[in-house]
JSON list of C-alpha atoms in Angstrom, two decimals:
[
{"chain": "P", "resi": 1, "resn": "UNK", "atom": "CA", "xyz": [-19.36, -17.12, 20.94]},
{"chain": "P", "resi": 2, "resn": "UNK", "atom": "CA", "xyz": [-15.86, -16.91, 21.08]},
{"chain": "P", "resi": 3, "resn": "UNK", "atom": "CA", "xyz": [-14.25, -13.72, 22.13]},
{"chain": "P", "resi": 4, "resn": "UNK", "atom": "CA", "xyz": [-12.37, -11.77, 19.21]},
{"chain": "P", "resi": 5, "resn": "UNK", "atom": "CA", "xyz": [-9.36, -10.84, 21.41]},
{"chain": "P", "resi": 6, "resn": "UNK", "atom": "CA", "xyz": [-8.57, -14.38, 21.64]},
{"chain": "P", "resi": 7, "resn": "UNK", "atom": "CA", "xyz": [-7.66, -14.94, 18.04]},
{"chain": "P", "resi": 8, "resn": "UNK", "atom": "CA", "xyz": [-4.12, -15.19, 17.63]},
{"chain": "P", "resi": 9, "resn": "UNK", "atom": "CA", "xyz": [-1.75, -15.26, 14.71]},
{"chain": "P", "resi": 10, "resn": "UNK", "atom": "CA", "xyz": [1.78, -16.15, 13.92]},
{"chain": "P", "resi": 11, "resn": "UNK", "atom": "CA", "xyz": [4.56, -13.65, 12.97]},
{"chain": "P", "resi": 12, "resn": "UNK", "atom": "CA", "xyz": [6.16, -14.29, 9.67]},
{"chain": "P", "resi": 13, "resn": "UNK", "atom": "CA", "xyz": [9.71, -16.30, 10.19]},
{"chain": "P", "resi": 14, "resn": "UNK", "atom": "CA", "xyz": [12.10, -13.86, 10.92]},
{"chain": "P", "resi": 15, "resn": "UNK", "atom": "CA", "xyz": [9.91, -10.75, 11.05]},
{"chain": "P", "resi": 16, "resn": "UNK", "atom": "CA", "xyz": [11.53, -8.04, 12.84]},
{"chain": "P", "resi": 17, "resn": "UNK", "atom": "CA", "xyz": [9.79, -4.49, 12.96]},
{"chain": "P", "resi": 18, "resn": "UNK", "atom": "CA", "xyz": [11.88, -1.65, 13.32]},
{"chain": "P", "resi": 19, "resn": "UNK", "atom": "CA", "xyz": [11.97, 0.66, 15.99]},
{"chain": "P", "resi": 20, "resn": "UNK", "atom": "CA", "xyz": [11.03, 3.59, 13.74]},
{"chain": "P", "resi": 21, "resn": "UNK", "atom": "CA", "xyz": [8.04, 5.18, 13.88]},
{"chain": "P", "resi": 22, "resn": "UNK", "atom": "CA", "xyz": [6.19, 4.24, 10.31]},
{"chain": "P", "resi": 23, "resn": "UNK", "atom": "CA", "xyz": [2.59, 5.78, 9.30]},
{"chain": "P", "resi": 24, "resn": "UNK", "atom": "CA", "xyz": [1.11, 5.20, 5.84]},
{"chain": "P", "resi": 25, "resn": "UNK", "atom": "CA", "xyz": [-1.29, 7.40, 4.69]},
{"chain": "P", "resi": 26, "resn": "UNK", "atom": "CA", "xyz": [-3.48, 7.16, 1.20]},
{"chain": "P", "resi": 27, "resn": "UNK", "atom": "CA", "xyz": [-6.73, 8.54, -0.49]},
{"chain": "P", "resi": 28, "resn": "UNK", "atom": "CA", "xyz": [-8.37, 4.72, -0.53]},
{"chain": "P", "resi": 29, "resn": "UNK", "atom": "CA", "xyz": [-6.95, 1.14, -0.45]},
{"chain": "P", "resi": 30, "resn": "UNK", "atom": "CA", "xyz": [-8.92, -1.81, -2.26]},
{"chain": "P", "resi": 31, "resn": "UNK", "atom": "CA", "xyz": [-8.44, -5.21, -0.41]},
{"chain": "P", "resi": 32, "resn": "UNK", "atom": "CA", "xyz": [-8.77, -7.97, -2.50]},
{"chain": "P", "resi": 33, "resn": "UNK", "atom": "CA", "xyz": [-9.41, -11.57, -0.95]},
{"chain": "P", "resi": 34, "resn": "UNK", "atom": "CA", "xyz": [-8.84, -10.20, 2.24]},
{"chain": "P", "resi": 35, "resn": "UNK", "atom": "CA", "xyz": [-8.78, -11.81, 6.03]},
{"chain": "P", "resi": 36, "resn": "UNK", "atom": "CA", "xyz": [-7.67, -10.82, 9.49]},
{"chain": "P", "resi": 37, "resn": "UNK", "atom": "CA", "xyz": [-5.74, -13.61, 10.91]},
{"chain": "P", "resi": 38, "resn": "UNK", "atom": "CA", "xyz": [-5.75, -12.25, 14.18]},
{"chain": "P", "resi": 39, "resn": "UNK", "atom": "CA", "xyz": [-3.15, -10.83, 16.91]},
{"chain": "P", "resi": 40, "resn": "UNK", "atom": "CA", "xyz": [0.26, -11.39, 16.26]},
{"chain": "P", "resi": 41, "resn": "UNK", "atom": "CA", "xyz": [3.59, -10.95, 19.07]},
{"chain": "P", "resi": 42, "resn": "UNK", "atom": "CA", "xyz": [5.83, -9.47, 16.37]},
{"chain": "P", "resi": 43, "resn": "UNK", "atom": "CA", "xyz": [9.64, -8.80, 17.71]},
{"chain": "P", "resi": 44, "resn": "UNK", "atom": "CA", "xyz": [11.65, -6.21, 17.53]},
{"chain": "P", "resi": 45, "resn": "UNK", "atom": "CA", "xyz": [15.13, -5.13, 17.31]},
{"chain": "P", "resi": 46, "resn": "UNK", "atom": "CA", "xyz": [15.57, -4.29, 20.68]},
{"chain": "P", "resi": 47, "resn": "UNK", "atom": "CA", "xyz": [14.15, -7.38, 21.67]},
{"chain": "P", "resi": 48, "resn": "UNK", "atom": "CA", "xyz": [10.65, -6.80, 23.19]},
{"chain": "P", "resi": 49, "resn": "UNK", "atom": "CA", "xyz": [7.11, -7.99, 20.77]},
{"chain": "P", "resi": 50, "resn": "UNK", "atom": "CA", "xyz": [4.68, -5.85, 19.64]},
{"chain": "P", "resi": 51, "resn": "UNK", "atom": "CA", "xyz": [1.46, -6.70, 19.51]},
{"chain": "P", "resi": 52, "resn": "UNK", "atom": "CA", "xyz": [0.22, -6.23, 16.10]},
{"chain": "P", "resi": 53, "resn": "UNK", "atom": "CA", "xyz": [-2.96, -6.87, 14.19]},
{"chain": "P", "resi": 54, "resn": "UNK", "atom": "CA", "xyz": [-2.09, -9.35, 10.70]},
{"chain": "P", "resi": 55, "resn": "UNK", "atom": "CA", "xyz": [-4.11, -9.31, 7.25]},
{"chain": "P", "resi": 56, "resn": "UNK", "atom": "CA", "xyz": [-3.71, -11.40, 4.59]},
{"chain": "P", "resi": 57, "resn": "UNK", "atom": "CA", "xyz": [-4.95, -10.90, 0.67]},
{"chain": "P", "resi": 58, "resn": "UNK", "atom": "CA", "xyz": [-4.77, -11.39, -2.55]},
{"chain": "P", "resi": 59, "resn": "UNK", "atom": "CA", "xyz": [-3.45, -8.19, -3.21]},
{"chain": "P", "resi": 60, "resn": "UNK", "atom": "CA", "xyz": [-3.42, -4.70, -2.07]},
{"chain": "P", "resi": 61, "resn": "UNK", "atom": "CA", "xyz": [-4.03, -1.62, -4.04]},
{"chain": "P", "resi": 62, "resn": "UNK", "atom": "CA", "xyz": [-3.33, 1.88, -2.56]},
{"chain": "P", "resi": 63, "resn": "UNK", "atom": "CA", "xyz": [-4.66, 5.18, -4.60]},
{"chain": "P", "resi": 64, "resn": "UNK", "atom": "CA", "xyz": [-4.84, 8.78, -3.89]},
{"chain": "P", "resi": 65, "resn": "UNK", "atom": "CA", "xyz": [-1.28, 9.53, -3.40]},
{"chain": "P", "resi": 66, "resn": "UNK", "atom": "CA", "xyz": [0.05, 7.12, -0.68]},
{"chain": "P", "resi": 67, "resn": "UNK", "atom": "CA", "xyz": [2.53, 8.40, 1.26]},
{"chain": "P", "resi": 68, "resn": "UNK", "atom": "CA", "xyz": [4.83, 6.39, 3.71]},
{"chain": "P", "resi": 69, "resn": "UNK", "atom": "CA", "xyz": [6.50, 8.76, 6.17]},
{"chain": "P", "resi": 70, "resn": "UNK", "atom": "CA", "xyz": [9.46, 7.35, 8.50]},
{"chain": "P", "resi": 71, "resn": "UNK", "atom": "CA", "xyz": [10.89, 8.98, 11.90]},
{"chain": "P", "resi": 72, "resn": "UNK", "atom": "CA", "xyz": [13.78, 7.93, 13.52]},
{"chain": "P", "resi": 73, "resn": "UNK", "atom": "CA", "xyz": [16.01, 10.52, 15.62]},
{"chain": "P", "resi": 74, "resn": "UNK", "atom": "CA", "xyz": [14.61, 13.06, 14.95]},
{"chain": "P", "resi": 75, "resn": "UNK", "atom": "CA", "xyz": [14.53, 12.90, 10.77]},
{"chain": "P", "resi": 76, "resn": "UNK", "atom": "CA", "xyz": [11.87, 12.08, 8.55]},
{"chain": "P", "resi": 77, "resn": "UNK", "atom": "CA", "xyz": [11.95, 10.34, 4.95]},
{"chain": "P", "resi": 78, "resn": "UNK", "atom": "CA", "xyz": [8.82, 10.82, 3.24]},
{"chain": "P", "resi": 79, "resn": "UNK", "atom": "CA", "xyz": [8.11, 8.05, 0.06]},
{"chain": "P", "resi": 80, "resn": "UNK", "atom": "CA", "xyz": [5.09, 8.81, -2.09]},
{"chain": "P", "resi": 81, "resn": "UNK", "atom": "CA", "xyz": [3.50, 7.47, -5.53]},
{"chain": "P", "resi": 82, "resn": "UNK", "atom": "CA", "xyz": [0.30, 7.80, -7.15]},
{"chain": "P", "resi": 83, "resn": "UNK", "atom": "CA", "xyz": [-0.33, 4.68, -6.48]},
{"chain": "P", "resi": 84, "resn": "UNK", "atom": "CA", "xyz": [0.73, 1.39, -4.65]},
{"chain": "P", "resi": 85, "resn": "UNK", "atom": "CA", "xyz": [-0.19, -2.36, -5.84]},
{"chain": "P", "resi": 86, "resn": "UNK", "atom": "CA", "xyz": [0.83, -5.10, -3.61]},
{"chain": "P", "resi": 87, "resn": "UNK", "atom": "CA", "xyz": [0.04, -8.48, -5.31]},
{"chain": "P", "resi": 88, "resn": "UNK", "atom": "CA", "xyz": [0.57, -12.35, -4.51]},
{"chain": "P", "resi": 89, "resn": "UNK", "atom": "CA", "xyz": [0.69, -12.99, -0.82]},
{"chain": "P", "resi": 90, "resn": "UNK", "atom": "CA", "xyz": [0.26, -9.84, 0.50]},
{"chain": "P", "resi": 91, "resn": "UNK", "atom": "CA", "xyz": [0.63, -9.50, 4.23]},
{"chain": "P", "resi": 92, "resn": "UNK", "atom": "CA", "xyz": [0.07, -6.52, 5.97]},
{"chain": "P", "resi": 93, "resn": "UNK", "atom": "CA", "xyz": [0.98, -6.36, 9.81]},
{"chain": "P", "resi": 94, "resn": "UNK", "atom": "CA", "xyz": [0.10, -2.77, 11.68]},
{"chain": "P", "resi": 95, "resn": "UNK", "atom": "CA", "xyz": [-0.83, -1.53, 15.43]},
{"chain": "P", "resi": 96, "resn": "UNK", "atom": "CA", "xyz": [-3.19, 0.94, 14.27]},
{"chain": "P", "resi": 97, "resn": "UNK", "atom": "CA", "xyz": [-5.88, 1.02, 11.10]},
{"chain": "P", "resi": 98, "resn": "UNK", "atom": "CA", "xyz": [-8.08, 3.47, 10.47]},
{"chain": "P", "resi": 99, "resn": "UNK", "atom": "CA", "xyz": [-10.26, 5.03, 7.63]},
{"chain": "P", "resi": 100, "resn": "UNK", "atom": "CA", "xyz": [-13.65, 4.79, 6.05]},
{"chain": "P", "resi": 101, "resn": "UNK", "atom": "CA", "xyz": [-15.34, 1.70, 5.75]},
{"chain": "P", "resi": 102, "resn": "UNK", "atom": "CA", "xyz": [-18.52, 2.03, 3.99]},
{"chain": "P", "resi": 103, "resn": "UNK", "atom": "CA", "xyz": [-18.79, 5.62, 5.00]},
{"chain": "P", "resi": 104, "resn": "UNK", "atom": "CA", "xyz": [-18.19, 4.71, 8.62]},
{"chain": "P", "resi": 105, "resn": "UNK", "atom": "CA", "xyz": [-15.16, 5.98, 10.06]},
{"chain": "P", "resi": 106, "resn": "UNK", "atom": "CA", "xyz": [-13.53, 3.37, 12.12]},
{"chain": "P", "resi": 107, "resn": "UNK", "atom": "CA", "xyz": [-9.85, 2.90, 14.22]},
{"chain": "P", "resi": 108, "resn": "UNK", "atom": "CA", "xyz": [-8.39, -0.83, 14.52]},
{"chain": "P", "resi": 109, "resn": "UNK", "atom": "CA", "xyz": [-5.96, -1.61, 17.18]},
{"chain": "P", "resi": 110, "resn": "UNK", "atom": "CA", "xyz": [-4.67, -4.96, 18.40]},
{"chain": "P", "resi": 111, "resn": "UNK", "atom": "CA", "xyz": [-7.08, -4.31, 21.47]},
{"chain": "P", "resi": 112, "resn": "UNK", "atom": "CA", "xyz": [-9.74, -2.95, 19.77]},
{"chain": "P", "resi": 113, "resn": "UNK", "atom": "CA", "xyz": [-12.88, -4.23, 20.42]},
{"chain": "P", "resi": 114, "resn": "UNK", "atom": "CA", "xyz": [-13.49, -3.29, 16.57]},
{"chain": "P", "resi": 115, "resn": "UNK", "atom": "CA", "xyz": [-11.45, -6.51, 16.04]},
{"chain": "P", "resi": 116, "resn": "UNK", "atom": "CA", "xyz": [-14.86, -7.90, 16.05]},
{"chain": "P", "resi": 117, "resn": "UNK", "atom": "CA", "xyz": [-15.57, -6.37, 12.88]},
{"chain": "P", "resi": 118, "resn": "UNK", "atom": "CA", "xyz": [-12.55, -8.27, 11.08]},
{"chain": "P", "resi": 119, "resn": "UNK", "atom": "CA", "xyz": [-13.87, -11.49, 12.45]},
{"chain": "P", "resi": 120, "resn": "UNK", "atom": "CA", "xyz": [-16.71, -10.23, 10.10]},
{"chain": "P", "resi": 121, "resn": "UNK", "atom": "CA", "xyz": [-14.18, -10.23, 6.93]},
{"chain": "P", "resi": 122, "resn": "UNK", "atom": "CA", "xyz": [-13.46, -14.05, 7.27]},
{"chain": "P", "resi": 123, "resn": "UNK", "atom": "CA", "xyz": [-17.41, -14.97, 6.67]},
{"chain": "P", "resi": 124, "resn": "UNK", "atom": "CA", "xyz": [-16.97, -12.15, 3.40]},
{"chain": "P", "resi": 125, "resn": "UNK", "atom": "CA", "xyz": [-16.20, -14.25, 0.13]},
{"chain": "P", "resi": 126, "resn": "UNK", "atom": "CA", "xyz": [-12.93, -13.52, -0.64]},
{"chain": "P", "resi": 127, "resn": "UNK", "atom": "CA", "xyz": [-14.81, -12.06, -4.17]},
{"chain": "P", "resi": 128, "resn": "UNK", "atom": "CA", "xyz": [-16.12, -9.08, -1.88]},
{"chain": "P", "resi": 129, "resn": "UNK", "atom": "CA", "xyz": [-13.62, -6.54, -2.78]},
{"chain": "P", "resi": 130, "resn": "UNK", "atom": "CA", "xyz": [-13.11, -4.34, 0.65]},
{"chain": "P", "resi": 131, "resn": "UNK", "atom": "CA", "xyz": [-12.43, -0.63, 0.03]},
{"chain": "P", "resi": 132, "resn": "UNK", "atom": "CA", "xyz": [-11.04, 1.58, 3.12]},
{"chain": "P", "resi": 133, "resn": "UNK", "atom": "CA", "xyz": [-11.04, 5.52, 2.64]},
{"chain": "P", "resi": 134, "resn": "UNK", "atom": "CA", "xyz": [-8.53, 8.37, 4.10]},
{"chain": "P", "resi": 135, "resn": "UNK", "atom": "CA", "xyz": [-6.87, 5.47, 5.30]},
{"chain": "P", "resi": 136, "resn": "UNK", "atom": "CA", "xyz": [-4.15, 6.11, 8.05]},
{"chain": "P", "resi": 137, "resn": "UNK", "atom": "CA", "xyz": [-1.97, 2.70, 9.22]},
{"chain": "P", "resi": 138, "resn": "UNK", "atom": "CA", "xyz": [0.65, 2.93, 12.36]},
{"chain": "P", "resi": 139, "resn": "UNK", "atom": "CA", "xyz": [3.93, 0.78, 11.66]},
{"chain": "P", "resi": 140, "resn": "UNK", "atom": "CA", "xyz": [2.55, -0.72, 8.65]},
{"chain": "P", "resi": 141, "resn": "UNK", "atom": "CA", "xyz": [4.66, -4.21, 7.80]},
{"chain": "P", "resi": 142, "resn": "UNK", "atom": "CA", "xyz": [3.39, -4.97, 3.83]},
{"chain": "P", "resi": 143, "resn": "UNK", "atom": "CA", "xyz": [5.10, -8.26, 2.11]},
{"chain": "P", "resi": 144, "resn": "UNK", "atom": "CA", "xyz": [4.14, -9.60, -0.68]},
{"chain": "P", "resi": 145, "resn": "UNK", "atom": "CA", "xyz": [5.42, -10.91, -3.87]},
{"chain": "P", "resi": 146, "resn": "UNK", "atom": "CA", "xyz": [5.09, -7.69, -6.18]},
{"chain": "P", "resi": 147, "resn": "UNK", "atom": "CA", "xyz": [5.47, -4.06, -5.76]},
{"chain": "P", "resi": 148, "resn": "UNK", "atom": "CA", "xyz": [4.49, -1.64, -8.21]},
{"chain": "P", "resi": 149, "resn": "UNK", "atom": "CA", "xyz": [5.16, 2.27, -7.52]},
{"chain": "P", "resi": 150, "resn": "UNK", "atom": "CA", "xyz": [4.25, 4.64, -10.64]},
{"chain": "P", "resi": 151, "resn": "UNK", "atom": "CA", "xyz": [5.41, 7.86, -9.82]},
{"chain": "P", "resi": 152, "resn": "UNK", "atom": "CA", "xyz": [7.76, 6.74, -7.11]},
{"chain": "P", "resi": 153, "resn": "UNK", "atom": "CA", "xyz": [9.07, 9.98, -5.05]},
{"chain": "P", "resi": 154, "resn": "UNK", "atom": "CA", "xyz": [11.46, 9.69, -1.99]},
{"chain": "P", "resi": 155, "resn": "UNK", "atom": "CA", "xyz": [12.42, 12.79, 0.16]},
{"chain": "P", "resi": 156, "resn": "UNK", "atom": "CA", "xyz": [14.68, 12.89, 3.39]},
{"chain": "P", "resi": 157, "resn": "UNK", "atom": "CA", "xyz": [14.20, 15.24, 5.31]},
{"chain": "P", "resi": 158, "resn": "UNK", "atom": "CA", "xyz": [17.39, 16.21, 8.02]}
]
């Protein structure tokens, strides 16, 4: 069969990721309707691509106290909730997944030969919700059309 590194995927119209350093973090995240589309080139504001891996779903729930934590220069702006929903064309770009899947603990990386695995998601109905455990994602990109945050908190750090 075909080789999983070979799957590529388009960056989003005028994606740009940061050059921040961005890790999520959170207890468990349901996937609903998901799919890995594959390896995208994703630019950045400097002007050099990333690769990075690209999931779409239906939506996108996060539990256990998510916590998004952002570096730049030296400071650090943590933003937690009790929970995150992403819902209606949720797309999630990142350069590093990992948690427990099915007990299992496994990393994703745009190289990883784990990518094999996702290739597995696009044969799951999209019915099949996927849940990921002590979840940890490197320069997470999430859009999608609806954001809810109960218990939004946001601390900067100097």
């Amino acid at each position: 069969g075909k080789k999983a590194s070979s799957v590529k995927a388009a960056a989003s119209p005028g994606l740009m990721v940061s050059e921040a350093q961005f890790v999520l973090s959170t207890g468990s995240a349901l996937l609903l309707g998901a799919a890995y589309d594959g390896v995208a080139q994703v630019p950045t504001a400097s002007g050099s691509t990333v690769p990075m891996m690209k999931f779409t779903m239906n939506s996108l729930t996060l539990d256990g106290a998510p916590t998004l934590t952002v570096t730049q220069g030296g400071r650090s702006a943590v933003t937690s909730g009790s929970s995150m929903q992403f819902t209606g064309s949720v797309v999630l770009y990142a350069t590093q997944l990992s948690g427990d899947l099915l007990g299992v603990p496994i990393t994703l990386t745009p190289g990883s030969p784990l990518a094999a695995i996702l290739q597995l998601l696009n044969s799951v109905t999209p019915l099949v919700p996927l849940t990921l455990t002590n979840v940890t994602t490197a320069q997470p990109y999430i859009s999608a059309n609806s954001l809810q945050i109960p218990g939004l908190s946001v601390n900067a750090a100097g």
